[in-house]
Protein backbone atom coordinates (compact mmCIF):
# COMPACT_ATOMS: atom_id res chain seq x y z
CA MET A 1 -3.90 1.47 -30.89
CA ASN A 2 -6.61 -0.89 -29.67
CA THR A 3 -7.79 -0.70 -26.11
CA VAL A 4 -7.09 -3.89 -24.21
CA GLU A 5 -9.98 -5.60 -22.52
CA ALA A 6 -10.85 -7.41 -19.35
CA VAL A 7 -11.36 -11.14 -19.53
CA LYS A 8 -14.95 -11.70 -18.45
CA THR A 9 -14.90 -15.29 -17.16
CA GLN A 10 -12.63 -17.32 -14.92
CA GLY A 11 -12.69 -20.12 -17.49
CA GLU A 12 -11.34 -17.81 -20.18
CA ALA A 13 -8.64 -16.56 -17.78
CA GLU A 14 -7.63 -20.20 -17.16
CA VAL A 15 -7.38 -20.88 -20.90
CA ILE A 16 -5.14 -17.82 -21.28
CA SER A 17 -2.90 -19.09 -18.48
CA ARG A 18 -2.55 -22.50 -20.13
CA LYS A 19 -1.83 -20.96 -23.54
CA LEU A 20 0.83 -18.67 -22.05
CA THR A 21 2.62 -21.74 -20.66
CA ALA A 22 2.20 -23.72 -23.89
CA ASN A 23 3.49 -20.84 -26.04
CA ALA A 24 6.55 -20.58 -23.77
CA LYS A 25 7.27 -24.31 -24.25
CA GLY A 26 6.30 -25.20 -20.69
CA ASN A 27 7.92 -22.20 -18.97
CA THR A 28 5.35 -20.81 -16.52
CA LEU A 29 6.85 -17.31 -16.30
CA TYR A 30 4.17 -15.52 -18.35
CA ALA A 31 1.33 -17.60 -16.90
CA ASP A 32 2.60 -16.79 -13.39
CA ILE A 33 2.69 -13.08 -14.25
CA TRP A 34 -0.86 -13.35 -15.63
CA ARG A 35 -2.18 -15.14 -12.53
CA PHE A 36 -0.29 -12.97 -10.04
CA GLY A 37 -1.43 -9.82 -11.84
CA ILE A 38 -5.07 -10.87 -11.66
CA ASN A 39 -4.72 -11.85 -8.00
CA THR A 40 -3.09 -8.57 -6.95
CA ALA A 41 -4.36 -6.03 -9.55
CA LEU A 42 -0.92 -4.41 -9.63
CA ARG A 43 0.21 -2.29 -12.55
CA ILE A 44 2.68 -4.11 -14.80
CA SER A 45 5.59 -1.81 -13.86
CA ASP A 46 5.03 -2.56 -10.17
CA LEU A 47 4.51 -6.26 -10.83
CA LEU A 48 7.78 -6.67 -12.70
CA SER A 49 9.80 -4.77 -10.08
CA LEU A 50 8.73 -7.10 -7.24
CA THR A 51 11.48 -8.85 -5.34
CA PHE A 52 11.15 -11.83 -3.03
CA GLU A 53 12.08 -9.46 -0.17
CA ASP A 54 8.89 -7.46 -0.85
CA VAL A 55 6.91 -10.47 0.39
CA GLN A 56 6.81 -11.17 4.12
CA GLY A 57 4.48 -14.02 4.96
CA ASP A 58 1.04 -13.20 3.55
CA LYS A 59 1.88 -9.52 2.98
CA LEU A 60 3.33 -7.76 -0.03
CA THR A 61 4.69 -4.26 0.53
CA ILE A 62 5.25 -2.15 -2.55
CA ARG A 63 5.92 1.46 -3.39
CA GLU A 64 3.79 2.17 -6.45
CA GLY A 65 5.74 3.63 -9.34
CA LYS A 66 2.84 5.68 -10.71
CA THR A 67 1.61 7.21 -7.44
CA GLY A 68 4.68 6.95 -5.22
CA LYS A 69 2.43 5.59 -2.46
CA THR A 70 3.43 2.62 -0.34
CA ARG A 71 0.80 -0.10 -0.29
CA GLU A 72 0.48 -3.28 1.68
CA ILE A 73 -1.44 -6.06 -0.03
CA ASP A 74 -2.75 -9.21 1.63
CA LEU A 75 -1.76 -12.03 -0.69
CA ASN A 76 -4.49 -14.54 -1.39
CA SER A 77 -3.71 -18.25 -1.69
CA GLY A 78 -3.25 -18.03 -5.47
CA ALA A 79 -0.69 -15.22 -5.27
CA LYS A 80 1.10 -16.76 -2.29
CA GLY A 81 1.34 -20.09 -4.11
CA ILE A 82 3.02 -18.41 -7.08
CA VAL A 83 5.58 -16.72 -4.81
CA GLU A 84 6.35 -20.00 -3.00
CA ARG A 85 6.64 -22.00 -6.23
CA ARG A 86 8.87 -19.45 -7.96
CA LYS A 87 11.11 -19.08 -4.87
CA ALA A 88 11.53 -22.87 -4.66
CA ALA A 89 12.27 -23.15 -8.39
CA HIS A 90 14.61 -20.12 -8.53
CA PRO A 91 16.25 -19.67 -5.09
CA ALA A 92 19.07 -17.50 -6.50
CA HIS A 93 16.70 -14.99 -8.13
CA GLN A 94 16.18 -11.57 -6.61
CA TYR A 95 13.08 -10.68 -8.65
CA LEU A 96 9.85 -12.63 -8.51
CA PHE A 97 9.67 -12.59 -12.32
CA GLU A 98 13.33 -12.73 -13.28
CA VAL A 99 14.69 -13.58 -16.72
CA GLU A 100 16.62 -16.82 -17.22
CA SER A 101 18.71 -15.72 -20.21
CA ASN A 102 22.41 -14.95 -19.72
CA ARG A 103 21.99 -11.70 -21.63
CA ALA A 104 19.61 -10.25 -19.01
CA LYS A 105 20.68 -12.25 -15.96
CA GLY A 106 19.64 -10.71 -12.66
CA LYS A 107 16.92 -8.54 -14.25
CA PRO A 108 13.15 -8.83 -14.29
CA VAL A 109 11.41 -9.81 -17.51
CA SER A 110 10.66 -6.76 -19.67
CA ARG A 111 7.26 -5.17 -20.07
CA VAL A 112 7.62 -5.57 -23.85
CA ALA A 113 8.20 -9.33 -23.54
CA VAL A 114 5.11 -9.68 -21.35
CA ALA A 115 3.03 -7.54 -23.72
CA ASN A 116 4.14 -9.65 -26.69
CA ALA A 117 3.31 -12.92 -24.89
CA PHE A 118 -0.15 -11.63 -23.91
CA LYS A 119 -0.82 -10.24 -27.40
CA ALA A 120 0.07 -13.57 -29.03
CA VAL A 121 -2.45 -15.41 -26.86
CA GLY A 122 -5.01 -12.66 -27.38
CA ASP A 123 -4.61 -13.01 -31.14
CA GLU A 124 -5.16 -16.78 -30.85
CA MET A 125 -8.37 -16.16 -28.91
CA SER A 126 -9.57 -13.04 -30.81
CA LEU A 127 -9.18 -10.90 -27.68
CA HIS A 128 -7.39 -7.59 -27.22
CA LEU A 129 -5.02 -8.63 -24.43
CA GLY A 130 -2.28 -6.48 -22.99
CA THR A 131 -0.53 -5.83 -19.73
CA HIS A 132 -3.51 -3.85 -18.37
CA SER A 133 -5.82 -6.82 -18.98
CA MET A 134 -4.83 -8.32 -15.61
CA ARG A 135 -6.01 -5.29 -13.60
CA LYS A 136 -9.10 -4.92 -15.75
CA THR A 137 -9.92 -8.61 -15.33
CA ARG A 138 -9.57 -8.38 -11.54
CA GLY A 139 -11.88 -5.36 -11.49
CA TRP A 140 -14.41 -7.03 -13.79
CA MET A 141 -14.46 -10.26 -11.77
CA MET A 142 -14.98 -8.32 -8.54
CA HIS A 143 -17.79 -6.30 -10.15
CA ASN A 144 -19.38 -9.43 -11.57
CA GLY A 145 -19.10 -11.04 -8.11
CA GLY A 146 -21.17 -8.23 -6.60
CA GLU A 147 -18.46 -6.08 -5.02
CA PRO A 148 -19.43 -2.39 -4.84
CA ILE A 149 -17.86 -0.25 -7.56
CA GLU A 150 -16.47 2.05 -4.84
CA LYS A 151 -14.46 -0.83 -3.35
CA ILE A 152 -13.10 -1.76 -6.78
CA CYS A 153 -12.27 1.92 -7.40
CA LYS A 154 -10.29 2.03 -4.14
CA MET A 155 -8.46 -1.22 -4.90
CA LEU A 156 -7.44 0.02 -8.37
CA ASN A 157 -6.53 3.41 -6.87
CA HIS A 158 -8.80 5.28 -9.30
CA SER A 159 -10.01 8.82 -8.73
CA SER A 160 -13.71 8.04 -9.21
CA PRO A 161 -16.16 5.18 -9.76
CA ALA A 162 -16.80 6.53 -13.28
CA VAL A 163 -13.13 5.98 -14.15
CA THR A 164 -13.33 2.44 -12.78
CA MET A 165 -16.52 1.65 -14.70
CA ALA A 166 -14.92 2.74 -17.98
CA TYR A 167 -11.68 0.93 -17.11
CA ILE A 168 -13.28 -2.46 -16.47
CA GLY A 169 -15.52 -2.17 -19.51
CA ILE A 170 -18.97 -1.34 -18.20
CA THR A 171 -20.55 0.12 -21.31
CA GLN A 172 -23.60 2.25 -21.97
CA ALA A 173 -25.20 -0.86 -23.49
CA ASP A 174 -24.69 -2.70 -20.18
CA ILE A 175 -26.44 0.13 -18.37
CA ALA A 176 -29.24 0.36 -20.96
CA SER A 177 -29.95 -3.36 -20.65
CA THR A 178 -30.84 -2.91 -16.98
CA TYR A 179 -33.91 -0.86 -17.95
CA HIS A 180 -35.47 -4.02 -19.40
CA LYS A 181 -34.17 -6.31 -16.68
CA TYR A 182 -35.80 -4.55 -13.73
CA VAL A 183 -39.41 -3.73 -14.54
CA PHE A 184 -41.85 -2.46 -11.90
């Protein structure tokens, strides 16, 4: 199995979002999941279990499936916009990312469906995309924006900065290149 990767530029993340919508014939479900996942850095299982009731104003309260911990997340304007748009478009839905088909009515979209949508776009772009790519992309963008690795580690709920560095794709080659970049 190939390891999925972080998307390293905002432009590339935008292209992925557009392709997810195009591949779904104009349905924004997968693009909204992609954008919301990058904005919140939630694990896919937590993301797909979100209900509109979990959002109160600018706050999202969630009990993480993996850790069992309750977290409160301040929603940024991008994430809040997705919630507002989806609520307006689907007022009868319970889940933020609910399926439209009669066969699965009243249920969130499946992890497999999301993984398949992401993989298809990744294949088009020669990227290894998967459901973890959203969290990895958020971590990478924060790192690239100058946020301390410890802050990113805390946000991703990792046990150590070393785990976070490996997770977001900081390689030994990246570290080695700094020896030539900073010369005294």
